Coordinates of C-alpha atoms in Angstrom, one line a residue:
M1 CA -11.1 -4.3 -33.7
T2 CA -8.0 -4.7 -35.9
L3 CA -5.8 -1.7 -36.1
Q4 CA -3.6 -0.8 -39.1
L5 CA -0.2 0.9 -38.7
P6 CA 2.0 2.1 -41.5
P7 CA 4.6 -0.6 -42.1
N8 CA 7.5 1.7 -41.3
T9 CA 6.1 3.5 -38.3
P10 CA 8.6 3.3 -35.5
E11 CA 6.2 4.5 -32.8
T12 CA 2.8 6.0 -32.4
G13 CA 3.3 9.0 -30.1
A14 CA 0.9 11.9 -30.0
K15 CA 2.0 15.4 -31.2
A16 CA 3.9 17.4 -28.6
L17 CA 1.8 19.6 -26.4
L18 CA 2.4 23.3 -25.9
P19 CA 3.6 24.5 -22.5
D20 CA 0.3 26.1 -21.7
E21 CA -1.6 23.0 -22.6
L22 CA 0.7 20.9 -20.3
A23 CA 0.3 23.4 -17.5
E24 CA -3.5 23.2 -17.8
L25 CA -3.4 19.4 -17.8
R26 CA -1.1 19.2 -14.8
A27 CA -3.4 21.6 -12.9
R28 CA -6.4 19.4 -13.8
V29 CA -4.6 16.2 -12.5
D30 CA -3.6 18.0 -9.3
A31 CA -7.1 19.1 -8.8
L32 CA -8.5 15.6 -9.3
N33 CA -6.0 14.1 -6.9
A34 CA -6.8 16.8 -4.3
R35 CA -10.5 16.2 -4.8
Y36 CA -10.4 12.4 -4.4
R37 CA -7.3 12.0 -2.2
H38 CA -9.3 10.6 0.8
H39 CA -11.8 8.6 -1.3
G40 CA -11.9 4.9 -2.1
A41 CA -11.6 3.1 -5.4
T42 CA -15.3 3.3 -6.2
A43 CA -15.4 7.1 -5.7
V44 CA -12.3 7.5 -7.8
L45 CA -13.8 5.5 -10.6
E46 CA -17.1 7.5 -10.4
G47 CA -15.0 10.6 -10.6
A48 CA -13.0 9.4 -13.6
L49 CA -16.1 8.4 -15.5
R50 CA -18.4 11.3 -14.6
D51 CA -16.2 14.2 -13.7
P52 CA -15.9 16.6 -16.7
E53 CA -12.3 17.3 -15.6
A54 CA -11.3 13.7 -16.4
G55 CA -12.7 13.7 -20.0
R56 CA -13.5 10.6 -22.0
I57 CA -12.1 7.5 -20.3
A58 CA -11.6 3.9 -21.3
M59 CA -10.4 1.0 -19.3
V60 CA -7.5 -1.1 -20.4
S61 CA -7.5 -4.7 -19.1
S62 CA -5.4 -7.8 -19.7
F63 CA -8.1 -10.0 -18.1
G64 CA -5.3 -11.4 -16.1
A65 CA -4.9 -12.8 -12.6
E66 CA -6.3 -9.8 -10.6
S67 CA -8.2 -8.0 -13.4
V68 CA -11.7 -9.2 -12.5
A69 CA -11.8 -7.1 -9.3
L70 CA -11.3 -3.8 -11.2
L71 CA -13.6 -5.0 -14.0
H72 CA -16.3 -5.7 -11.4
L73 CA -15.9 -2.2 -9.9
V74 CA -16.2 -0.7 -13.4
A75 CA -19.3 -2.7 -14.1
V76 CA -20.9 -1.5 -10.9
V77 CA -20.2 2.1 -11.7
D78 CA -20.9 2.0 -15.5
R79 CA -20.9 -1.2 -17.5
T80 CA -21.0 0.7 -20.7
T81 CA -17.5 1.9 -20.1
P82 CA -15.3 1.0 -23.1
V83 CA -12.9 -1.8 -22.1
L84 CA -9.9 -2.3 -24.3
F85 CA -8.5 -5.9 -24.4
I86 CA -5.3 -6.4 -26.4
D87 CA -5.1 -9.8 -28.1
T88 CA -1.5 -10.2 -29.0
R89 CA -2.2 -13.5 -30.8
L90 CA 0.2 -15.1 -28.3
L91 CA -2.1 -15.3 -25.3
F92 CA -3.0 -18.5 -23.4
A93 CA -6.2 -20.1 -24.7
E94 CA -7.4 -19.9 -21.1
T95 CA -7.1 -16.1 -21.1
L96 CA -9.2 -15.8 -24.2
E97 CA -11.9 -18.0 -22.7
Y98 CA -11.7 -16.1 -19.4
Q99 CA -12.1 -12.8 -21.2
L100 CA -15.4 -14.0 -22.7
E101 CA -16.6 -15.5 -19.4
V102 CA -15.9 -12.4 -17.4
S103 CA -17.3 -10.0 -20.0
E104 CA -20.6 -12.0 -20.1
R105 CA -20.7 -12.5 -16.3
L106 CA -20.3 -8.8 -15.6
R107 CA -22.5 -7.8 -18.6
L108 CA -19.8 -5.4 -19.9
S109 CA -21.4 -4.0 -23.0
D110 CA -18.4 -2.3 -24.8
V111 CA -15.5 -4.7 -24.7
R112 CA -13.2 -3.9 -27.7
V113 CA -10.7 -6.6 -28.7
I114 CA -7.6 -4.8 -30.0
R115 CA -5.2 -6.5 -32.4
T116 CA -2.3 -5.4 -34.5
D117 CA -3.1 -5.7 -38.2
E118 CA -2.2 -9.1 -39.7
A119 CA -0.3 -7.6 -42.6
L120 CA 1.8 -5.5 -40.2
L121 CA 2.6 -8.7 -38.2
Q122 CA 3.6 -10.5 -41.3
S123 CA 5.9 -7.7 -42.4
R124 CA 7.6 -7.3 -38.9
D125 CA 7.3 -10.8 -37.5
P126 CA 6.5 -13.2 -40.2
Y127 CA 7.5 -16.4 -38.3
G128 CA 6.5 -15.3 -34.8
A129 CA 10.1 -15.4 -33.7
L130 CA 10.7 -11.7 -32.9
R131 CA 10.4 -12.5 -29.2
F132 CA 13.6 -14.6 -29.3
S133 CA 15.7 -11.7 -30.7
D134 CA 14.0 -8.6 -29.3
K135 CA 11.3 -9.0 -26.7
D136 CA 10.8 -5.3 -26.3
A137 CA 10.2 -5.0 -30.0
C138 CA 7.7 -7.9 -29.9
C139 CA 5.8 -6.2 -27.0
A140 CA 5.8 -2.9 -28.9
L141 CA 4.5 -4.5 -32.1
R142 CA 1.8 -6.6 -30.4
K143 CA 0.8 -4.5 -27.5
T144 CA 2.1 -0.9 -27.3
F145 CA 1.4 0.2 -30.9
P146 CA -2.2 -1.1 -31.0
L147 CA -3.0 0.2 -27.6
E148 CA -1.7 3.7 -28.4
Q149 CA -3.8 3.7 -31.5
A150 CA -6.9 2.5 -29.7
L151 CA -6.5 5.2 -27.0
G152 CA -6.4 7.9 -29.7
G153 CA -10.1 8.8 -29.1
F154 CA -9.9 9.0 -25.3
D155 CA -8.7 11.6 -22.9
G156 CA -7.5 9.0 -20.4
W157 CA -7.5 5.4 -19.3
I158 CA -8.1 3.3 -16.3
T159 CA -5.4 0.9 -15.2
G160 CA -5.1 -1.8 -12.5
R161 CA -1.7 -0.6 -11.3
K162 CA -1.0 -0.7 -7.5
R163 CA 1.6 0.7 -5.2
Y164 CA 2.7 -2.7 -3.8
Q165 CA 3.6 -4.1 -7.2
S166 CA 7.1 -2.5 -7.5
K167 CA 9.3 0.2 -6.1
T168 CA 8.6 2.4 -9.1
R169 CA 4.9 2.4 -8.2
A170 CA 5.3 3.1 -4.5
G171 CA 4.2 6.7 -4.8
L172 CA 1.4 6.0 -7.3
E173 CA -1.4 8.6 -7.3
F174 CA -5.0 8.0 -8.3
F175 CA -4.6 10.3 -11.3
E176 CA -1.4 10.7 -13.4
L177 CA -0.6 12.7 -16.5
E178 CA 1.1 11.3 -19.5
E179 CA 2.7 14.5 -20.6
E180 CA 3.5 13.8 -24.2
T181 CA 0.2 12.1 -25.0
G182 CA -1.8 14.5 -22.8
R183 CA -3.9 11.6 -21.5
I184 CA -4.8 11.1 -17.8
K185 CA -4.1 7.7 -16.3
V186 CA -6.5 6.6 -13.6
N187 CA -5.3 4.1 -10.9
P188 CA -8.4 3.4 -8.7
M189 CA -6.8 0.5 -6.9
A190 CA -3.5 2.3 -6.2
H191 CA -3.7 1.8 -2.5
W192 CA -5.0 -1.8 -2.5
A193 CA -2.9 -4.7 -1.1
P194 CA -3.0 -8.3 -2.4
E195 CA -5.3 -9.3 0.5
D196 CA -7.7 -6.6 -0.4
I197 CA -8.0 -7.9 -3.9
G198 CA -8.5 -11.5 -2.7
A199 CA -11.1 -10.5 -0.2
Y200 CA -13.0 -8.4 -2.8
M201 CA -13.0 -11.3 -5.2
D202 CA -14.3 -13.7 -2.5
E203 CA -17.0 -11.3 -1.3
N204 CA -18.3 -10.8 -4.8
R205 CA -17.8 -14.4 -5.8
L206 CA -15.8 -13.4 -8.9
P207 CA -14.4 -16.1 -11.1
R208 CA -10.6 -16.6 -11.0
H209 CA -8.4 -16.9 -14.0
P210 CA -8.0 -20.7 -14.4
L211 CA -4.2 -20.5 -14.7
V212 CA -3.8 -18.9 -11.2
A213 CA -4.5 -22.3 -9.6
Q214 CA -1.9 -23.9 -11.8
G215 CA 0.9 -21.7 -10.5
Y216 CA 0.6 -18.5 -12.7
P217 CA 0.0 -15.5 -10.4
S218 CA 0.9 -13.1 -13.2
I219 CA -0.2 -13.9 -16.7
G220 CA 0.9 -12.5 -20.0
C221 CA 1.7 -14.0 -23.4
A222 CA 2.1 -17.8 -23.3
P223 CA 5.6 -18.0 -24.7
C224 CA 7.0 -15.4 -22.1
T225 CA 5.1 -16.6 -19.0
S226 CA 6.1 -19.5 -16.8
K227 CA 4.9 -20.9 -13.5
V228 CA 6.1 -19.4 -10.2
A229 CA 7.4 -21.4 -7.4
P230 CA 6.2 -20.9 -3.8
G231 CA 8.0 -18.0 -2.2
E232 CA 9.0 -16.4 -5.5
D233 CA 7.9 -12.9 -6.5
P234 CA 4.5 -13.2 -8.2
R235 CA 6.0 -11.6 -11.4
A236 CA 9.0 -13.9 -11.5
G237 CA 7.4 -16.0 -14.2
R238 CA 7.2 -13.0 -16.6
W239 CA 10.2 -13.0 -19.0
R240 CA 12.0 -15.3 -16.7
G241 CA 15.8 -14.8 -16.9
E242 CA 15.5 -11.6 -18.9
D243 CA 16.3 -8.0 -18.0
K244 CA 12.7 -7.1 -18.6
V245 CA 9.9 -6.4 -16.1
E246 CA 7.2 -4.6 -18.1
C247 CA 5.6 -5.0 -21.5
G248 CA 5.8 -1.3 -22.1
I249 CA 2.2 -0.2 -22.3
H250 CA 2.8 2.5 -19.6
F251 CA 4.2 5.8 -20.9
V252 CA 6.7 8.1 -19.2
N253 CA 7.2 11.5 -20.8
G254 CA 5.3 10.3 -23.7
Q255 CA 7.5 7.3 -24.4
A256 CA 6.4 3.6 -24.0
V257 CA 9.0 2.3 -21.6
R258 CA 9.5 -0.6 -19.2
E259 CA 8.6 0.3 -15.6
G260 CA 12.1 -0.2 -14.4
Q261 CA 13.3 2.6 -16.7
S262 CA 10.8 5.2 -15.4
Q263 CA 12.9 6.6 -12.6

């Protein structure tokens, strides 16, 4: 799927919600968290995909180092779930190959490859050099904008975010509300630890991303991802040396921001 954005569009936020609409959505999210608070990831997924309170849900996946665990859970619950994969045109070849392998292996029937329109890329980043001058703008152009457009037909989306990944995620709930977009964000694996993910992948004999064995525990676009030395934080290879920790696809108060800014 190639998405077109107007050449001068600075962002793709949804229209502001009325106070009554926000209150209703907050109540819905609170009810979902109360209902599934003591459940596991599978039950949370089943609730997200089948509970009328959750609405129409898609999964967003990078097909990265840990993605296959959640993709497998989704396939077990409902393999017809729409899966949105953002191809920035700067991904590792191994990631593109892995996406095809995993999709076929899990028999996911509705994987949608999302890309920013080529004409828009040519107008904003004709030489592919935007990442050198403004990495946030590059992520916005190649990831945030097309994702926001692709999510336009959904009431919520499933993410692989987990509490252990950063301080800003330490209190992560199963269900969250993006207040300006009005979408519900679902985090089925919020309570999982790294060893839980590894064990799940082993038990289900799931294929690993080929770059993990080469020293890439966290995988993004090729130009902005480097190998991680033993003992380093797993995300140390993402935007190494830069004051940047997120690509910006998660929204706070309706704005696409880096996770470190979400306090």
